[in-house]
Amino acid sequence: NMANCCGLLTAQKEPVPLKSVEVELDVRDHVATVVSTLNYENKEDKPLEAVFVFPLPGDAAVCHFSAKIGQTQIVAEVKEKQEARQKYDDALSSGQQAFLLEESEQSPDIFSLSVGSLPPGESASIRLEYVTELAVQADDGLRFCLPAVLNPRYQPQGSGGSGGGSVQVTSVPASLVPYSLSFSARVSSPHPISKVESHCSLDPLQYLNTEQTQATVKLAAGHKFDRDVELLIYYKDAHQPTAVVEAGQASAKPGTLMGDPVVMLSLYPEFCQAVMSSVSSCGEFVFLLDRSGSMDCATNNSKQQETRIGSARDTLLLLLKSLPMGCYFNIYSFGSSYEHIFSKSVEYSQKTMEEALKKVEQMGADLGGTEILEPLKHIYSQSCIPSQPRQLFVFTDGEVGNTKEVINLVKKNSGSHRCFSFGIGEGASSALINGLAKEGGGHAQFITGTDRMQPKVMQSLRFALQPAVDDISVTWDLPKGVSITVLSPPITTIFQGQRSLVYAQLTGQSSEAAEGCVMVKYSLSGHPSQNQLHFSLKPAENSGLTVHRLAARTLIRSLDMGEREDGGEQDGGVKKKVVELSVQSGVSSSFTAFIAVNKGDGEAIQGSLVRRDVPTPMYRGMMITPCCLMASAVPDIAACDYNLIMENDLENDLGLCEEHEEAWSDNDLFAEEDQIAMPKQPRRDPLLQLVSLQKASGCWVLDPALAAALGKTSEEVENIKPSAVNQEVWATILALIWLHGFKMDAQEEWELLAMKAVSWLRAQNG
């Protein structure tokens, strides 16, 4: 336990000696190297030990760690974890400066950084580098996130690893954070860069060449540490596959991972439209919603915003209305305990949908902590329903301490379901959210800043309704004398528009002009399909070791996972292999740590040692304000005619002919008229108001509630109804016209439920 290694701890939470943080980001297409420098100063009159907790993306690989104290520079080496801790303890007890960086036992995205003993008045500068893959977002943007806020991880009872409570995180108001951040990024890609966006203020993008394939961007001055530093990078032709071949390290032995060239493939299989348009109408949909206390925080940093739990309730409304008839569903919610609406999944009908929605409306962030393991075990203990593939949707703000245990459980059950995960709010654990989706063959989404949850969740529902891709095989065709070792686990799931990264080691010699080819084959709803990509075997020049390090990380992760599956029986062999790989590549793992000792002149530093915890801004805890949904004005309802529905090929389906058109072209349908009197209660969002009235079958009923949602009186909507059209058909047409007329900007959110309405209308017409 790092906290006890010096035998002296202090409970005082005084300001920390961290002065500033500098970050340089180098993005190469879909992967990035991050170089960060942390500057400390001991302003006390006695030596002290500080611990800084460093949050990293879940698939990051730390690859360099060095420190400069005064004029002395020390560079860390990767060592087996116990050996590293021993060296650290020995150095401290003999008065030497020592630095230790290790993965937390429970959550791979928390690294604890011990800054050893700093003499009074001395400065220390720590340089940390890591590499990471950038996740693809729903709109094809690549997301890089440097978490500035470390949200306290909730540690469920009984899951304390050997590290126990070795890391405490203290919170202070953002305005009092005594350190600063400077952040700059350089982006290069084979594709031109169309834009770079962020929730933080950025200085303008500077292009470095006329092709616009290289650019730099900086964080504007005055960052307050009150949110994640997030960049979204957009490339032109983002869906084209690419292959990057990176040269091995000159000093490493040929035949080893670091000595050979490594190829990174980014694959985007294209799906045939005919197959994709047949949206599946079966499935067992299980929704698992976090109701821990932190879900009461605002969804973003603005005070007028609704809470995360409020946003999740609205999202569940859209999801339940969009489910296909004939499927099965259930809703679980969890905190310190868990609840389910039905004892087992039920068939989707008007009755079960209404019952579920009543219970959803009453859900608050009132279940305490974040114990996700037990509800997951309960879900997996239920037997699957024949020919209804299970789809699990998990919503959480990611504050769990037993990430690895949760991910292993999902992996163990990956053969019987797909898992779609949603990280809500700043600081959701990327290790948890990405791990759930990756091991569960689903898709991960992050909802931060001003993002609306609904479009992202509806995109995942579309994925869940997609026919699953199976029989996936990847075959390589290489010149004589070159062999390949694939380092990535086999691809198990492919969704339309999703990227798969594959790392492989190339061994042997080839001519300068040699080319390789990779073929990806799979079957989609019984339709065989294949994609191929030709790539040059000549490594890119001066490209660093980003790809090698990520390849090593991928291999370390899969060995680690495999070892956990065997219940640790193979512990010796796997651990030896991981340690060897980690030391060779300079990439950290759960079995190794970075250790650096400054032997100096060997003089013991005078005075007793004091422990300091570095504050992180208290953003979440302070934002617990009651959700107050502002009354949103109903959109100005302008004339909206029958052509909107004609665009949907409904005209003939509905048997509506010219004599009825007058009713539509008469501008009274949704004419601009008296301002609708706002009710005294805050009004619900008009879209959600309308959606809440839709029946499970897809239709609407012509009643005063529908009229009110459309901003009309009952007489106004009934008087213009053509006599030959029945009431439900008419109500459904009006709802569809309103959606197309006034909510096109939110089409992603209502598209599936509108498709269901159109199918219902077609069925009425035989």
JSON list of N, CA and C in Angstrom, two decimals, residues 587-617:
[
{"chain": "A", "resi": 587, "resn": "VAL", "atom": "N", "xyz": [5.49, -0.37, -22.30]},
{"chain": "A", "resi": 587, "resn": "VAL", "atom": "CA", "xyz": [4.06, -0.11, -22.11]},
{"chain": "A", "resi": 587, "resn": "VAL", "atom": "C", "xyz": [3.62, -0.72, -20.79]},
{"chain": "A", "resi": 588, "resn": "SER", "atom": "N", "xyz": [2.90, 0.06, -19.99]},
{"chain": "A", "resi": 588, "resn": "SER", "atom": "CA", "xyz": [2.51, -0.44, -18.67]},
{"chain": "A", "resi": 588, "resn": "SER", "atom": "C", "xyz": [1.45, -1.53, -18.76]},
{"chain": "A", "resi": 589, "resn": "SER", "atom": "N", "xyz": [1.34, -2.34, -17.71]},
{"chain": "A", "resi": 589, "resn": "SER", "atom": "CA", "xyz": [0.32, -3.38, -17.66]},
{"chain": "A", "resi": 589, "resn": "SER", "atom": "C", "xyz": [-0.10, -3.52, -16.20]},
{"chain": "A", "resi": 590, "resn": "SER", "atom": "N", "xyz": [-1.08, -4.40, -15.94]},
{"chain": "A", "resi": 590, "resn": "SER", "atom": "CA", "xyz": [-1.50, -4.54, -14.54]},
{"chain": "A", "resi": 590, "resn": "SER", "atom": "C", "xyz": [-0.45, -5.30, -13.70]},
{"chain": "A", "resi": 591, "resn": "PHE", "atom": "N", "xyz": [0.54, -5.92, -14.37]},
{"chain": "A", "resi": 591, "resn": "PHE", "atom": "CA", "xyz": [1.58, -6.65, -13.62]},
{"chain": "A", "resi": 591, "resn": "PHE", "atom": "C", "xyz": [2.86, -5.84, -13.45]},
{"chain": "A", "resi": 592, "resn": "THR", "atom": "N", "xyz": [2.92, -4.65, -14.09]},
{"chain": "A", "resi": 592, "resn": "THR", "atom": "CA", "xyz": [4.18, -3.89, -14.05]},
{"chain": "A", "resi": 592, "resn": "THR", "atom": "C", "xyz": [3.91, -2.45, -13.60]},
{"chain": "A", "resi": 593, "resn": "ALA", "atom": "N", "xyz": [4.98, -1.74, -13.28]},
{"chain": "A", "resi": 593, "resn": "ALA", "atom": "CA", "xyz": [4.88, -0.33, -12.91]},
{"chain": "A", "resi": 593, "resn": "ALA", "atom": "C", "xyz": [6.13, 0.38, -13.39]},
{"chain": "A", "resi": 594, "resn": "PHE", "atom": "N", "xyz": [6.03, 1.71, -13.55]},
{"chain": "A", "resi": 594, "resn": "PHE", "atom": "CA", "xyz": [7.20, 2.50, -13.88]},
{"chain": "A", "resi": 594, "resn": "PHE", "atom": "C", "xyz": [7.86, 2.94, -12.58]},
{"chain": "A", "resi": 595, "resn": "ILE", "atom": "N", "xyz": [9.16, 2.75, -12.48]},
{"chain": "A", "resi": 595, "resn": "ILE", "atom": "CA", "xyz": [9.87, 3.18, -11.26]},
{"chain": "A", "resi": 595, "resn": "ILE", "atom": "C", "xyz": [11.11, 3.99, -11.66]},
{"chain": "A", "resi": 596, "resn": "ALA", "atom": "N", "xyz": [11.30, 5.11, -10.98]},
{"chain": "A", "resi": 596, "resn": "ALA", "atom": "CA", "xyz": [12.51, 5.92, -11.20]},
{"chain": "A", "resi": 596, "resn": "ALA", "atom": "C", "xyz": [13.03, 6.33, -9.83]},
{"chain": "A", "resi": 597, "resn": "VAL", "atom": "N", "xyz": [14.33, 6.15, -9.61]},
{"chain": "A", "resi": 597, "resn": "VAL", "atom": "CA", "xyz": [14.93, 6.56, -8.33]},
{"chain": "A", "resi": 597, "resn": "VAL", "atom": "C", "xyz": [16.08, 7.51, -8.63]},
{"chain": "A", "resi": 598, "resn": "ASN", "atom": "N", "xyz": [16.07, 8.67, -7.95]},
{"chain": "A", "resi": 598, "resn": "ASN", "atom": "CA", "xyz": [17.18, 9.60, -8.09]},
{"chain": "A", "resi": 598, "resn": "ASN", "atom": "C", "xyz": [18.15, 9.34, -6.95]},
{"chain": "A", "resi": 599, "resn": "LYS", "atom": "N", "xyz": [19.27, 8.72, -7.30]},
{"chain": "A", "resi": 599, "resn": "LYS", "atom": "CA", "xyz": [20.20, 8.34, -6.23]},
{"chain": "A", "resi": 599, "resn": "LYS", "atom": "C", "xyz": [20.91, 9.55, -5.64]},
{"chain": "A", "resi": 600, "resn": "GLY", "atom": "N", "xyz": [21.07, 10.60, -6.46]},
{"chain": "A", "resi": 600, "resn": "GLY", "atom": "CA", "xyz": [21.64, 11.87, -5.97]},
{"chain": "A", "resi": 600, "resn": "GLY", "atom": "C", "xyz": [22.94, 11.65, -5.23]},
{"chain": "A", "resi": 601, "resn": "ASP", "atom": "N", "xyz": [23.17, 12.48, -4.18]},
{"chain": "A", "resi": 601, "resn": "ASP", "atom": "CA", "xyz": [24.42, 12.32, -3.43]},
{"chain": "A", "resi": 601, "resn": "ASP", "atom": "C", "xyz": [24.21, 11.45, -2.20]},
{"chain": "A", "resi": 602, "resn": "GLY", "atom": "N", "xyz": [23.02, 10.81, -2.13]},
{"chain": "A", "resi": 602, "resn": "GLY", "atom": "CA", "xyz": [22.79, 9.85, -1.06]},
{"chain": "A", "resi": 602, "resn": "GLY", "atom": "C", "xyz": [22.52, 10.48, 0.30]},
{"chain": "A", "resi": 603, "resn": "GLU", "atom": "N", "xyz": [22.52, 11.83, 0.38]},
{"chain": "A", "resi": 603, "resn": "GLU", "atom": "CA", "xyz": [22.26, 12.45, 1.68]},
{"chain": "A", "resi": 603, "resn": "GLU", "atom": "C", "xyz": [20.77, 12.36, 2.00]},
{"chain": "A", "resi": 604, "resn": "ALA", "atom": "N", "xyz": [20.44, 11.91, 3.19]},
{"chain": "A", "resi": 604, "resn": "ALA", "atom": "CA", "xyz": [19.03, 11.82, 3.57]},
{"chain": "A", "resi": 604, "resn": "ALA", "atom": "C", "xyz": [18.46, 13.23, 3.71]},
{"chain": "A", "resi": 605, "resn": "ILE", "atom": "N", "xyz": [17.21, 13.40, 3.26]},
{"chain": "A", "resi": 605, "resn": "ILE", "atom": "CA", "xyz": [16.57, 14.71, 3.37]},
{"chain": "A", "resi": 605, "resn": "ILE", "atom": "C", "xyz": [16.09, 14.88, 4.81]},
{"chain": "A", "resi": 606, "resn": "GLN", "atom": "N", "xyz": [16.41, 16.03, 5.38]},
{"chain": "A", "resi": 606, "resn": "GLN", "atom": "CA", "xyz": [16.07, 16.24, 6.80]},
{"chain": "A", "resi": 606, "resn": "GLN", "atom": "C", "xyz": [14.58, 16.53, 6.97]},
{"chain": "A", "resi": 607, "resn": "GLY", "atom": "N", "xyz": [14.02, 16.16, 8.11]},
{"chain": "A", "resi": 607, "resn": "GLY", "atom": "CA", "xyz": [12.62, 16.48, 8.42]},
{"chain": "A", "resi": 607, "resn": "GLY", "atom": "C", "xyz": [11.73, 15.28, 8.20]},
{"chain": "A", "resi": 608, "resn": "SER", "atom": "N", "xyz": [10.55, 15.33, 8.83]},
{"chain": "A", "resi": 608, "resn": "SER", "atom": "CA", "xyz": [9.64, 14.19, 8.66]},
{"chain": "A", "resi": 608, "resn": "SER", "atom": "C", "xyz": [8.84, 14.34, 7.37]},
{"chain": "A", "resi": 609, "resn": "LEU", "atom": "N", "xyz": [8.34, 13.23, 6.85]},
{"chain": "A", "resi": 609, "resn": "LEU", "atom": "CA", "xyz": [7.68, 13.21, 5.55]},
{"chain": "A", "resi": 609, "resn": "LEU", "atom": "C", "xyz": [6.17, 13.42, 5.72]},
{"chain": "A", "resi": 610, "resn": "VAL", "atom": "N", "xyz": [5.59, 14.30, 4.90]},
{"chain": "A", "resi": 610, "resn": "VAL", "atom": "CA", "xyz": [4.16, 14.61, 4.99]},
{"chain": "A", "resi": 610, "resn": "VAL", "atom": "C", "xyz": [3.46, 14.13, 3.72]},
{"chain": "A", "resi": 611, "resn": "ARG", "atom": "N", "xyz": [2.27, 13.55, 3.87]},
{"chain": "A", "resi": 611, "resn": "ARG", "atom": "CA", "xyz": [1.50, 13.09, 2.71]},
{"chain": "A", "resi": 611, "resn": "ARG", "atom": "C", "xyz": [0.54, 14.18, 2.27]},
{"chain": "A", "resi": 612, "resn": "ARG", "atom": "N", "xyz": [0.45, 14.49, 0.96]},
{"chain": "A", "resi": 612, "resn": "ARG", "atom": "CA", "xyz": [-0.52, 15.46, 0.45]},
{"chain": "A", "resi": 612, "resn": "ARG", "atom": "C", "xyz": [-1.40, 14.80, -0.61]},
{"chain": "A", "resi": 613, "resn": "ASP", "atom": "N", "xyz": [-2.68, 15.07, -0.57]},
{"chain": "A", "resi": 613, "resn": "ASP", "atom": "CA", "xyz": [-3.55, 14.62, -1.67]},
{"chain": "A", "resi": 613, "resn": "ASP", "atom": "C", "xyz": [-3.78, 15.80, -2.60]},
{"chain": "A", "resi": 614, "resn": "VAL", "atom": "N", "xyz": [-3.65, 15.55, -3.90]},
{"chain": "A", "resi": 614, "resn": "VAL", "atom": "CA", "xyz": [-3.86, 16.62, -4.87]},
{"chain": "A", "resi": 614, "resn": "VAL", "atom": "C", "xyz": [-5.37, 16.84, -5.05]},
{"chain": "A", "resi": 615, "resn": "PRO", "atom": "N", "xyz": [-5.84, 18.09, -4.95]},
{"chain": "A", "resi": 615, "resn": "PRO", "atom": "CA", "xyz": [-7.29, 18.29, -5.12]},
{"chain": "A", "resi": 615, "resn": "PRO", "atom": "C", "xyz": [-7.69, 18.15, -6.58]},
{"chain": "A", "resi": 616, "resn": "THR", "atom": "N", "xyz": [-8.89, 17.66, -6.80]},
{"chain": "A", "resi": 616, "resn": "THR", "atom": "CA", "xyz": [-9.46, 17.75, -8.15]},
{"chain": "A", "resi": 616, "resn": "THR", "atom": "C", "xyz": [-10.73, 18.57, -7.99]},
{"chain": "A", "resi": 617, "resn": "PRO", "atom": "N", "xyz": [-11.09, 19.37, -9.00]},
{"chain": "A", "resi": 617, "resn": "PRO", "atom": "CA", "xyz": [-12.21, 20.28, -8.81]},
{"chain": "A", "resi": 617, "resn": "PRO", "atom": "C", "xyz": [-13.50, 19.53, -8.48]}
]
